Amino acid sequence: MGAEAIPDVHGHAGRPPSSCRPIVHCPFVAFYEVCFNFRMNTIEVQDLRRVYNASIGAIRRSRKEIVAVDGISFHIEQGELFGLLGPNGVGKTTTVKMLTTMLIPTSGRIRILGLDVVKDAKKLRPRIGFIFGGERGLYWRLSGVDNLRYFGSLYHLDPDATRKRIPKLLEMVGLSDRGEEKVEGYSRGMKQRLHIARALLHDPEVLFLDEPTLGLDPVGARDLRVIIRNLQAENKTILLTTHYMFEADALCQRIAVINKGKIVAEGSPAQLKSIVSDLSVIEVEIFGGVDDRLPALRALPAVDALSIENREQKQVLLIQSPAGAEAVSTILKLLDGVRVGKVAVREPTLEDAYIRLVEGEA
Amino acid sequence: MKRLTQLRRHLRVILVAAEMSLRNNLTDGFVIFGIVIQPMIIALMAFWMLRDQGPDDIIYIVVGSGMTGLWTTTLFIGGQAISGERWTGTLEMLVATPAPLHIVVIGKTLANVLQSLSAMVATYALAGLVFGALPTIARPGWFALALLLTVPAYVSFALIIAPLFVLNPEVRRLQNGLEFPVYILSGFLFPIALLPGWTTPLSYILPPYWAARALHGASSGGDVADILFSMAMMMLSILIYGLLTARLFRRILYKARVEATLVRQ
């Protein structure tokens, strides 16, 4: 999976790489950027809101409004890798679908590369790429190569250049020897890698990656992260949604934490971690149920936030506490009668900041 | 120059979409059944019902059964084209590419109609087996010309229905309801003169009616002026339906993006 340069797909000789192109095709903007070393935002989202209408009931049907995205605003600079972090069902995918022209926002405004996603969708589509996590979105009865060839024509790419580019992209995603096979025989990881090749086929300036490592095995996920880093090195503007904290921490320059359709925090991974810098995390391994003890634990003044993680046959209580090690004895007293394993006190991570932010909204 | 480039791009999308659709369909048992088996069953039933008619009517049955097969596959596989895209999660991918969706659907429908024409060939061969001799086509030149126009006529008609599948997945329930009325109103197996007078205008707005009239006329040795008139009406309907399609797709796609119906529900 090398980062070898891939030929231009548009059949234009001497086209500069995307890293050298101005983000807005306007000479005044380009002039301003050069003179004042100022970078315009590649993506600008203002007060974005999306409401779904759902019908409830089989006989007496009534309609219910579900607010998926509730007035979010953020911006992404050119060449930046921005993370949208949040649990499942909080509006991350809906946001990406609005950014990629698949859904019309209920209200608010999105501008990408200076173009409005609703009014200028036609002009915008050739310049953006997207990947949605999971196995859907491919033609399973066609081969990997045919899938790419089909999407190449849908992006109006030069057929000869596409034919030359496909093997390079397949090599980049590690599918060189499987390209002629039908997609239905691919593993989940292989399908995901084919999605990446599809998204890069037209050399987009902006990429939207929605949970790209979802369901991948650790090696597949690691390889994918290498590809994402290489894309960032090519100065692509990337929006990544994920609920894997370490992934966001390792890849993103800035992160927005989203919960219940709203952005609850935004900043660099270090800035977000600083939210919990005054806290320590106490990890208590337990065996058996502790549901009856949770209200009392949460009521302790030394407990700021509490969550439970399942790890094989045991559970781990993750307690954020300003008291640190001093709170351990009080916590253990409340767990009297419960089989307790190892107890550890550690420094907080981005995941702890995330738990605090999401739990604080709960 | 810009228009020429756009036309070339659209043509390429149509050809590649048709090629991929053919490749995809040839590995789908449901599609194979729709294209080959079902029209043969309809033809066999028609042969059985009309076996006492004279030998001159055999070609009428062959063409009529072939057209029923053509319509069934156009309707079901055409509808399936959109429903299938939605089911596999590729519909919203298609919508988010620069190629207009109606151009992609033209390619897919073209593949379906061309495949469905094999139903007519199969019915022709079946008639040879059942009646011991291949039926004669009275005006083969006119028949070939009418058949050539039948392809875009069917494509244009299928394209009017396709946007409804984009808007609402439940529209597939209407497929069964659309199958037989079009058989009857288009005069595939018997003349529309046998129907009540008020249905005639309905037949006139159906491109398959004009296709059936031209093909029946050419195969049975009908009046050349009437064959020509039917072909002109086919061309007119292709033009009208084609213009309506682009507009309808644009409106319905916008509505589907507002109502979030591009994904599986």
XYZ file of C-alpha atoms in Angstrom:
627
model
C 0.000 0.000 0.000
C 2.442 2.592 -1.096
C 1.681 6.239 -1.704
C 2.729 6.139 -5.342
C 1.573 9.037 -7.504
C -1.513 8.113 -9.501
C -2.027 9.513 -12.991
C -4.609 12.184 -13.720
C -7.991 10.780 -14.744
C -9.295 13.663 -16.748
C -6.990 13.225 -19.683
C -5.603 16.747 -19.231
C -1.859 16.910 -19.581
C 0.032 18.835 -16.943
C -2.866 19.310 -14.516
C -1.440 20.366 -11.168
C -1.963 18.072 -8.186
C -4.870 18.943 -5.919
C -2.438 20.230 -3.291
C -1.383 23.045 -5.622
C -4.864 24.011 -6.776
C -6.629 26.969 -5.197
C -9.673 25.807 -3.284
C -11.955 28.294 -4.998
C -11.644 28.836 -8.734
C -11.719 32.613 -8.457
C -8.607 34.663 -9.321
C -9.344 37.241 -6.605
C -9.575 34.586 -3.926
C -6.373 32.913 -5.137
C -4.596 36.308 -5.185
C -5.811 37.078 -1.657
C -4.646 33.670 -0.420
C -1.182 34.095 -1.891
C -0.658 37.713 -0.735
C -1.953 37.359 2.780
C -1.042 33.723 3.413
C -4.702 33.252 4.238
C -6.601 30.055 3.673
C -10.296 30.154 3.055
C -12.386 27.439 4.588
C -12.943 24.537 2.252
C -16.059 23.532 4.153
C -18.347 25.949 5.974
C -21.405 24.696 7.824
C -23.782 27.190 9.443
C -26.761 26.403 11.675
C -27.358 23.133 9.891
C -30.559 21.362 10.829
C -32.203 18.238 9.490
C -35.586 16.940 10.546
C -37.039 13.594 9.452
C -40.742 12.877 9.369
C -41.521 9.412 10.651
C -44.925 7.744 10.641
C -45.923 5.819 13.744
C -48.583 3.142 14.205
C -50.047 0.578 11.827
C -53.751 1.435 11.827
C -53.957 4.957 13.208
C -50.950 6.523 11.619
C -49.516 9.663 13.085
C -46.474 11.624 12.053
C -43.581 12.442 14.293
C -40.701 14.822 13.681
C -37.255 13.497 14.505
C -34.489 16.078 14.756
C -31.349 14.315 13.527
C -29.104 17.380 13.260
C -29.922 20.356 15.414
C -28.284 23.604 14.342
C -24.611 22.629 14.038
C -21.894 24.938 12.734
C -18.254 24.196 11.956
C -15.623 24.891 9.342
C -12.772 22.898 7.839
C -9.680 24.467 6.292
C -7.980 23.285 3.149
C -5.817 20.218 3.747
C -7.238 19.697 7.217
C -8.379 16.341 8.596
C -11.402 17.122 10.719
C -13.153 14.551 12.880
C -16.826 14.355 13.737
C -16.932 12.184 16.813
C -20.030 10.803 18.463
C -21.969 7.685 19.438
C -24.252 5.874 16.984
C -27.427 7.658 15.904
C -26.468 11.210 16.846
C -26.526 12.689 13.346
C -23.022 12.049 11.970
C -24.139 10.160 8.847
C -27.031 12.574 8.246
C -24.511 15.438 8.335
C -22.250 13.680 5.823
C -25.215 12.927 3.550
C -26.130 16.610 3.510
C -22.512 17.549 2.805
C -22.361 15.093 -0.097
C -25.628 16.357 -1.714
C -27.616 13.191 -0.942
C -29.959 14.968 1.445
C -31.353 18.491 1.454
C -30.939 20.304 4.794
C -34.140 21.376 6.544
C -32.438 24.697 7.294
C -28.957 26.170 7.509
C -26.228 26.541 4.936
C -23.330 24.430 3.668
C -20.628 25.772 1.380
C -17.900 23.488 0.056
C -15.101 24.879 -2.120
C -17.132 28.076 -2.293
C -20.170 26.251 -3.688
C -23.584 25.897 -2.089
C -24.422 22.185 -1.699
C -28.065 22.651 -2.659
C -27.875 25.266 -5.423
C -24.527 24.208 -6.902
C -24.759 20.428 -6.349
C -24.038 19.731 -10.017
C -20.779 21.723 -9.964
C -19.742 20.338 -6.600
C -20.223 16.611 -7.188
C -17.166 16.066 -9.462
C -14.937 17.685 -6.815
C -15.891 15.633 -3.756
C -15.582 11.961 -2.840
C -17.256 9.925 -0.132
C -17.043 6.586 1.621
C -19.744 5.160 3.854
C -18.826 2.407 6.284
C -20.212 -1.057 5.614
C -20.624 -3.327 2.650
C -23.440 -1.577 0.800
C -23.026 0.793 -2.131
C -21.287 -1.610 -4.526
C -22.523 -3.848 -7.348
C -21.883 -7.289 -5.925
C -22.462 -9.198 -9.165
C -19.834 -7.140 -10.963
C -16.090 -7.417 -10.514
C -14.094 -4.831 -8.589
C -12.671 -3.514 -11.880
C -16.156 -3.237 -13.454
C -17.428 -1.366 -10.398
C -14.611 1.149 -10.810
C -15.099 1.389 -14.564
C -18.810 2.079 -14.042
C -18.194 4.801 -11.483
C -15.475 6.234 -13.743
C -18.080 6.781 -16.447
C -20.523 8.274 -13.913
C -17.831 10.823 -13.019
C -17.270 11.500 -16.744
C -13.626 10.425 -16.580
C -11.566 9.829 -19.673
C -11.953 6.065 -20.430
C -8.289 5.484 -21.327
C -6.994 7.349 -18.288
C -9.476 5.433 -16.091
C -8.215 2.122 -17.470
C -4.657 3.137 -16.507
C -5.666 4.506 -13.122
C -7.727 1.511 -11.924
C -4.743 -0.901 -11.508
C -2.821 1.777 -9.567
C -5.754 2.384 -7.232
C -6.305 -1.344 -6.745
C -2.625 -1.679 -5.910
C -2.884 1.179 -3.427
C -5.752 -0.503 -1.574
C -4.205 -3.981 -1.810
C -6.712 -5.515 -4.239
C -4.486 -5.937 -7.294
C -4.857 -9.706 -7.424
C -8.624 -9.731 -6.748
C -9.825 -6.926 -9.038
C -11.291 -9.243 -11.684
C -13.315 -11.240 -9.126
C -16.961 -10.524 -8.376
C -17.472 -8.292 -5.353
C -19.872 -10.827 -3.766
C -16.806 -12.973 -3.010
C -14.983 -10.145 -1.225
C -14.600 -9.949 2.541
C -15.994 -6.920 4.368
C -12.523 -5.375 4.510
C -11.983 -5.883 0.786
C -15.310 -4.218 0.003
C -14.333 -1.307 2.195
C -11.019 -1.000 0.366
C -12.851 -1.064 -2.963
C -15.001 1.788 -1.653
C -11.814 3.780 -1.064
C -10.591 3.117 -4.590
C -14.015 4.208 -5.896
C -13.940 7.406 -3.864
C -10.442 8.297 -5.125
C -11.116 7.433 -8.753
C -11.840 11.045 -9.775
C -9.091 12.539 -7.573
C -11.468 14.626 -5.431
C -10.271 17.700 -3.548
C -12.503 16.963 -0.565
C -13.187 13.554 0.978
C -15.937 12.496 3.360
C -15.185 9.312 5.243
C -18.150 8.092 7.273
C -17.055 5.415 9.762
C -14.585 3.971 7.232
C -13.094 1.402 9.613
C -16.449 0.153 10.896
C -16.394 -3.636 11.166
C -12.859 -4.035 9.839
C -10.404 -6.373 11.514
C -7.518 -4.644 13.347
C -5.065 -5.139 10.460
C -7.571 -3.866 7.883
C -8.378 -0.856 10.069
C -4.680 -0.079 10.521
C -4.048 -0.300 6.757
C -6.975 2.027 6.159
C -5.599 4.549 8.618
C -2.292 4.475 6.711
C -4.200 5.265 3.509
C -6.023 8.139 5.232
C -2.702 9.560 6.475
C -1.295 9.352 2.940
C -4.328 11.192 1.588
C -3.817 13.875 4.160
C -0.189 14.136 3.081
C -1.527 14.853 -0.432
C -3.266 17.907 1.089
C -6.771 16.571 0.617
C -9.390 18.134 2.862
C -10.949 15.289 4.815
C -13.941 14.985 7.094
C -13.863 11.751 9.086
C -16.701 10.528 11.246
C -15.956 7.855 13.806
C -16.840 6.649 17.249
C -13.360 5.205 17.795
C -11.570 7.696 20.040
C -8.045 6.465 19.345
C -8.694 6.779 15.608
C -9.811 10.389 15.950
C -6.904 11.098 18.304
C -4.351 9.571 15.936
C -5.642 11.076 12.690
C -7.534 14.323 13.228
C -6.135 17.808 13.621
C -9.430 19.062 14.991
C -12.447 17.245 16.322
C -16.065 18.201 16.921
C -17.924 16.007 19.394
C -21.537 15.576 18.365
C -24.315 14.302 20.588
C -28.079 14.299 20.025
C -27.613 16.326 16.854
C -25.630 19.129 18.499
C -21.927 19.876 18.668
C -21.011 19.747 22.351
C -17.288 20.526 22.005
C -14.775 21.385 19.303
C -10.988 21.651 19.289
C -7.736 19.794 18.772
C -7.391 16.376 20.473
C -5.116 18.055 23.060
C -7.693 20.790 23.737
C -10.445 18.219 24.178
C -8.281 16.153 26.517
C -7.727 19.263 28.603
C -11.451 19.174 29.468
C -10.617 16.280 31.776
C -7.069 17.295 32.721
C -8.186 17.995 36.291
C -9.502 14.455 36.619
C -8.035 11.001 37.082
C -9.618 7.841 35.785
C -10.139 4.980 38.193
C -10.577 1.615 36.469
C -12.160 -1.106 38.609
C -12.458 -4.644 37.233
C -15.609 -6.363 38.474
C -17.178 -9.791 37.971
C -20.985 -9.969 38.228
C -23.767 -7.369 38.162
C -23.394 -3.989 39.855
C -26.468 -2.219 38.516
C -27.884 -1.770 42.032
C -24.726 0.033 43.145
C -24.535 2.504 40.293
C -26.900 5.191 41.681
C -24.905 5.326 44.930
C -21.600 5.433 43.047
C -22.820 8.226 40.781
C -24.013 10.192 43.820
C -20.511 10.265 45.354
C -18.983 13.776 45.303
C -15.719 12.208 44.146
C -17.365 10.755 41.030
C -17.626 13.094 38.082
C -18.666 10.563 35.425
C -19.088 6.809 35.338
C -19.319 4.318 32.505
C -19.067 0.543 32.186
C -17.078 -1.366 29.585
C -17.562 -5.062 28.879
C -14.276 -6.902 28.454
C -14.817 -10.633 27.851
C -16.050 -12.191 31.122
C -15.515 -9.127 33.231
C -16.727 -5.564 33.326
C -14.654 -2.469 33.952
C -16.017 0.519 35.804
C -14.475 3.699 34.391
C -14.826 6.417 36.988
C -13.659 9.963 36.351
C -12.771 11.577 39.617
C -11.114 14.841 40.699
C -9.971 13.049 43.880
C -7.907 10.432 42.033
C -6.436 7.638 44.184
C -8.011 9.085 47.347
C -11.462 8.118 46.073
C -10.583 4.438 45.620
C -11.333 3.337 49.189
C -14.782 5.056 49.153
C -15.631 3.417 45.836
C -14.527 -0.018 47.023
C -16.658 0.331 50.151
C -19.713 0.834 47.966
C -18.742 -2.243 45.974
C -18.633 -4.400 49.089
C -19.893 -7.892 48.285
C -19.015 -7.594 44.585
C -16.086 -9.641 43.286
C -13.477 -7.010 42.376
C -10.346 -7.632 40.288
C -7.601 -5.133 39.493
C -7.952 -1.471 40.410
C -5.896 1.146 38.570
C -5.672 4.937 38.493
C -4.520 6.544 35.239
C -4.324 9.834 33.330
C -7.399 10.709 31.225
C -7.481 10.129 27.464
C -9.567 11.573 24.639
C -12.055 8.776 25.268
C -12.520 10.039 28.831
C -13.088 13.568 27.534
C -15.649 12.145 25.113
C -17.408 10.183 27.874
C -17.599 13.304 30.004
C -18.978 15.359 27.136
C -21.534 12.771 26.055
C -22.522 11.787 29.611
C -22.815 15.434 30.560
C -25.410 15.820 27.804
C -27.287 12.667 28.798
C -18.721 22.356 -28.375
C -19.795 22.199 -24.718
C -23.071 20.568 -25.737
C -21.222 18.055 -27.892
C -18.955 17.120 -24.969
C -21.990 16.740 -22.732
C -23.759 14.605 -25.315
C -20.674 12.394 -25.646
C -20.485 12.014 -21.861
C -24.174 11.105 -21.629
C -23.823 8.597 -24.447
C -20.892 6.982 -22.658
C -22.850 6.785 -19.392
C -25.773 5.167 -21.277
C -23.488 2.593 -22.918
C -21.561 1.720 -19.756
C -24.761 1.579 -17.658
C -26.321 -0.713 -20.285
C -23.227 -2.939 -20.352
C -23.064 -3.218 -16.564
C -26.796 -3.843 -16.385
C -26.530 -6.667 -18.930
C -23.642 -8.243 -17.023
C -25.540 -7.911 -13.772
C -28.807 -9.280 -15.194
C -27.238 -12.316 -16.820
C -26.291 -13.648 -13.393
C -29.715 -12.984 -11.864
C -32.139 -15.932 -11.896
C -35.159 -13.657 -11.411
C -34.229 -11.650 -14.482
C -33.595 -14.740 -16.609
C -37.043 -16.032 -15.612
C -38.615 -12.691 -16.521
C -36.869 -12.519 -19.883
C -37.133 -16.086 -21.151
C -39.444 -18.311 -19.133
C -42.416 -16.047 -18.402
C -42.937 -14.849 -22.019
C -42.798 -18.484 -23.167
C -45.520 -19.409 -20.669
C -47.692 -16.503 -21.874
C -47.057 -17.500 -25.499
C -47.958 -21.147 -24.821
C -51.220 -20.075 -23.177
C -51.995 -17.771 -26.104
C -51.231 -20.545 -28.627
C -53.523 -22.881 -26.691
C -56.384 -20.379 -26.502
C -56.129 -19.331 -30.142
C -55.108 -22.714 -31.608
C -58.302 -22.933 -33.701
C -57.589 -19.667 -35.522
C -56.229 -19.859 -39.027
C -52.477 -20.060 -39.800
C -52.491 -16.357 -40.739
C -53.120 -15.499 -37.110
C -50.070 -17.349 -35.799
C -47.778 -14.422 -36.499
C -50.279 -12.146 -34.686
C -50.016 -14.398 -31.624
C -46.228 -14.578 -31.881
C -45.859 -10.790 -32.041
C -48.524 -10.245 -29.378
C -47.004 -12.744 -26.919
C -43.548 -11.365 -27.585
C -44.821 -7.887 -26.786
C -46.441 -9.036 -23.544
C -43.074 -10.488 -22.553
C -41.390 -7.271 -23.576
C -43.781 -5.220 -21.469
C -43.593 -7.531 -18.407
C -39.817 -7.474 -18.348
C -39.661 -3.735 -19.018
C -42.078 -3.064 -16.179
C -40.694 -5.497 -13.609
C -36.996 -5.347 -14.351
C -37.193 -1.587 -14.973
C -38.873 -1.075 -11.620
C -36.474 -3.536 -10.048
C -33.607 -1.406 -11.412
C -34.469 1.443 -9.040
C -35.663 -0.746 -6.149
C -32.523 -2.880 -6.472
C -30.286 0.193 -6.405
C -32.066 1.378 -3.277
C -31.760 -2.055 -1.666
C -28.024 -2.313 -2.334
C -27.364 1.261 -1.218
C -26.158 2.367 -4.651
C -29.100 4.678 -5.415
C -27.819 7.525 -3.264
C -24.307 6.909 -4.621
C -25.658 7.340 -8.166
C -27.512 10.488 -7.174
C -24.322 11.991 -5.730
C -22.293 11.454 -8.918
C -22.153 14.054 -11.703
C -24.099 11.830 -14.136
C -27.825 12.685 -14.185
C -29.833 9.759 -12.822
C -32.228 9.673 -15.787
C -29.267 9.145 -18.134
C -28.131 6.175 -16.015
C -31.680 4.796 -16.012
C -31.874 5.159 -19.816
C -28.810 2.883 -20.056
C -30.235 0.354 -17.630
C -33.673 0.347 -19.304
C -32.121 0.052 -22.742
C -30.334 -3.096 -21.571
C -33.591 -4.486 -20.217
C -35.548 -3.779 -23.403
C -32.831 -5.273 -25.609
C -32.751 -8.362 -23.417
C -36.526 -8.548 -23.515
C -36.488 -8.609 -27.316
C -35.007 -12.069 -26.962
C -38.451 -13.035 -25.598
C -39.920 -12.269 -28.997
C -37.289 -14.378 -30.752
C -37.940 -17.218 -28.280
C -41.704 -16.989 -28.902
C -41.097 -17.060 -32.656
C -39.046 -20.239 -32.265
C -41.689 -21.737 -29.961
C -44.382 -21.080 -32.577
C -42.236 -22.990 -35.064
C -42.125 -25.938 -32.669
C -45.844 -25.882 -31.821
C -47.180 -25.350 -35.353
C -44.486 -27.235 -37.229
C -43.316 -24.253 -39.322
C -41.931 -20.807 -38.617
C -44.585 -18.112 -39.104
C -44.067 -15.739 -42.031
C -43.533 -12.007 -41.573
C -45.402 -10.279 -44.411
C -43.328 -7.076 -44.548
C -39.931 -7.895 -42.980
C -38.358 -4.506 -43.823
C -41.132 -2.527 -42.171
C -41.165 -5.007 -39.295
C -37.424 -4.456 -38.646
C -37.905 -0.691 -38.784
C -40.868 -0.840 -36.392
C -38.894 -3.098 -34.049
C -36.035 -0.587 -34.093
C -38.430 2.171 -32.995
C -40.086 -0.094 -30.442
C -36.887 -0.102 -28.354
C -36.797 3.675 -27.631
C -40.611 3.738 -27.363
C -40.515 1.174 -24.551
C -37.490 2.881 -22.945
C -39.303 6.241 -22.926
C -42.417 4.690 -21.389
C -40.397 2.848 -18.723
C -38.608 6.115 -17.916
C -41.888 7.831 -17.083
C -42.593 5.162 -14.480
C -39.032 4.915 -13.064
C -39.025 8.233 -11.118
C -41.998 7.009 -9.095
C -39.794 4.179 -7.811
C -37.198 6.762 -6.800
C -39.757 8.694 -4.813
C -41.419 5.852 -3.003
C -40.361 2.204 -2.605
C -44.020 1.254 -2.111
C -44.724 2.019 -5.783
C -43.513 -1.490 -6.626
C -46.913 -2.697 -5.408
C -48.427 -0.937 -8.420
C -46.362 -3.049 -10.797
C -48.869 -5.909 -10.817
C -51.683 -3.451 -11.379
C -49.938 -1.946 -14.400
C -49.096 -5.235 -16.114
C -52.467 -6.417 -17.466
C -54.118 -3.058 -18.270
C -51.240 -2.263 -20.644
C -51.526 -5.737 -22.285
C -55.184 -5.076 -22.926
C -55.072 -1.369 -23.782
C -52.122 -1.828 -26.144
C -53.887 -4.511 -28.172
C -51.064 -7.020 -27.871
C -53.239 -10.111 -28.261
C -56.525 -8.727 -29.587
C -57.535 -5.455 -31.318
C -58.577 -2.546 -29.107
C -61.706 -2.220 -31.268
C -63.122 -4.983 -29.053
C -62.839 -2.685 -26.006
C -65.389 -0.017 -24.976
C -64.955 3.247 -26.885
C -63.940 5.295 -23.816
C -60.719 3.277 -23.446
C -59.405 4.258 -26.883
C -57.822 7.585 -25.785
C -56.011 5.674 -23.037
C -54.529 3.345 -25.655
C -53.407 6.306 -27.745
C -51.206 7.702 -24.969
C -49.372 4.392 -24.554
C -46.218 3.987 -26.694
C -46.601 0.150 -26.528
C -49.966 0.550 -28.328
C -48.334 2.286 -31.309
C -45.495 -0.248 -31.239
C -47.976 -3.144 -31.264
C -49.996 -1.516 -34.075
C -46.885 -1.017 -36.218
C -45.499 -4.491 -35.551
C -48.830 -6.274 -36.050
C -49.364 -4.296 -39.243
C -45.914 -5.111 -40.616
C -46.020 -8.792 -39.648
C -49.571 -9.429 -40.935
C -49.181 -7.427 -44.160
C -51.268 -4.410 -43.084
C -51.549 -1.042 -44.809
C -48.144 0.692 -45.180
C -49.693 4.113 -44.505
C -51.003 2.853 -41.168
C -47.604 1.346 -40.308
C -45.977 4.678 -41.110
C -48.552 6.568 -39.053
C -47.979 4.244 -36.077
C -44.220 4.755 -36.334
C -44.681 8.533 -36.468
C -46.831 8.331 -33.340
C -44.109 6.246 -31.685
C -41.569 8.964 -32.491
C -43.909 11.644 -31.142
C -44.457 9.718 -27.918
C -40.687 9.166 -27.556
C -40.186 12.926 -27.859
C -42.954 13.863 -25.401
C -42.086 11.189 -22.841
C -38.373 11.972 -23.194
C -38.943 15.668 -22.442
C -41.247 14.859 -19.527
C -38.759 12.359 -18.097
C -35.881 14.797 -17.551
C -38.221 17.280 -15.838
C -39.909 14.598 -13.745
C -36.591 13.109 -12.617
C -35.281 16.510 -11.523
C -38.401 17.255 -9.462
C -38.727 13.819 -7.964
C -35.028 13.583 -7.093
C -35.219 16.874 -5.241
C -38.278 15.615 -3.365
C -36.523 12.305 -2.583
C -33.538 14.232 -1.173
C -35.919 16.274 0.977
C -37.911 13.263 2.156
C -34.865 10.989 2.507
C -36.317 8.155 0.418
C -33.121 7.313 -1.467
C -32.166 4.686 1.082
C -33.767 1.369 1.996
C -36.845 1.744 4.190
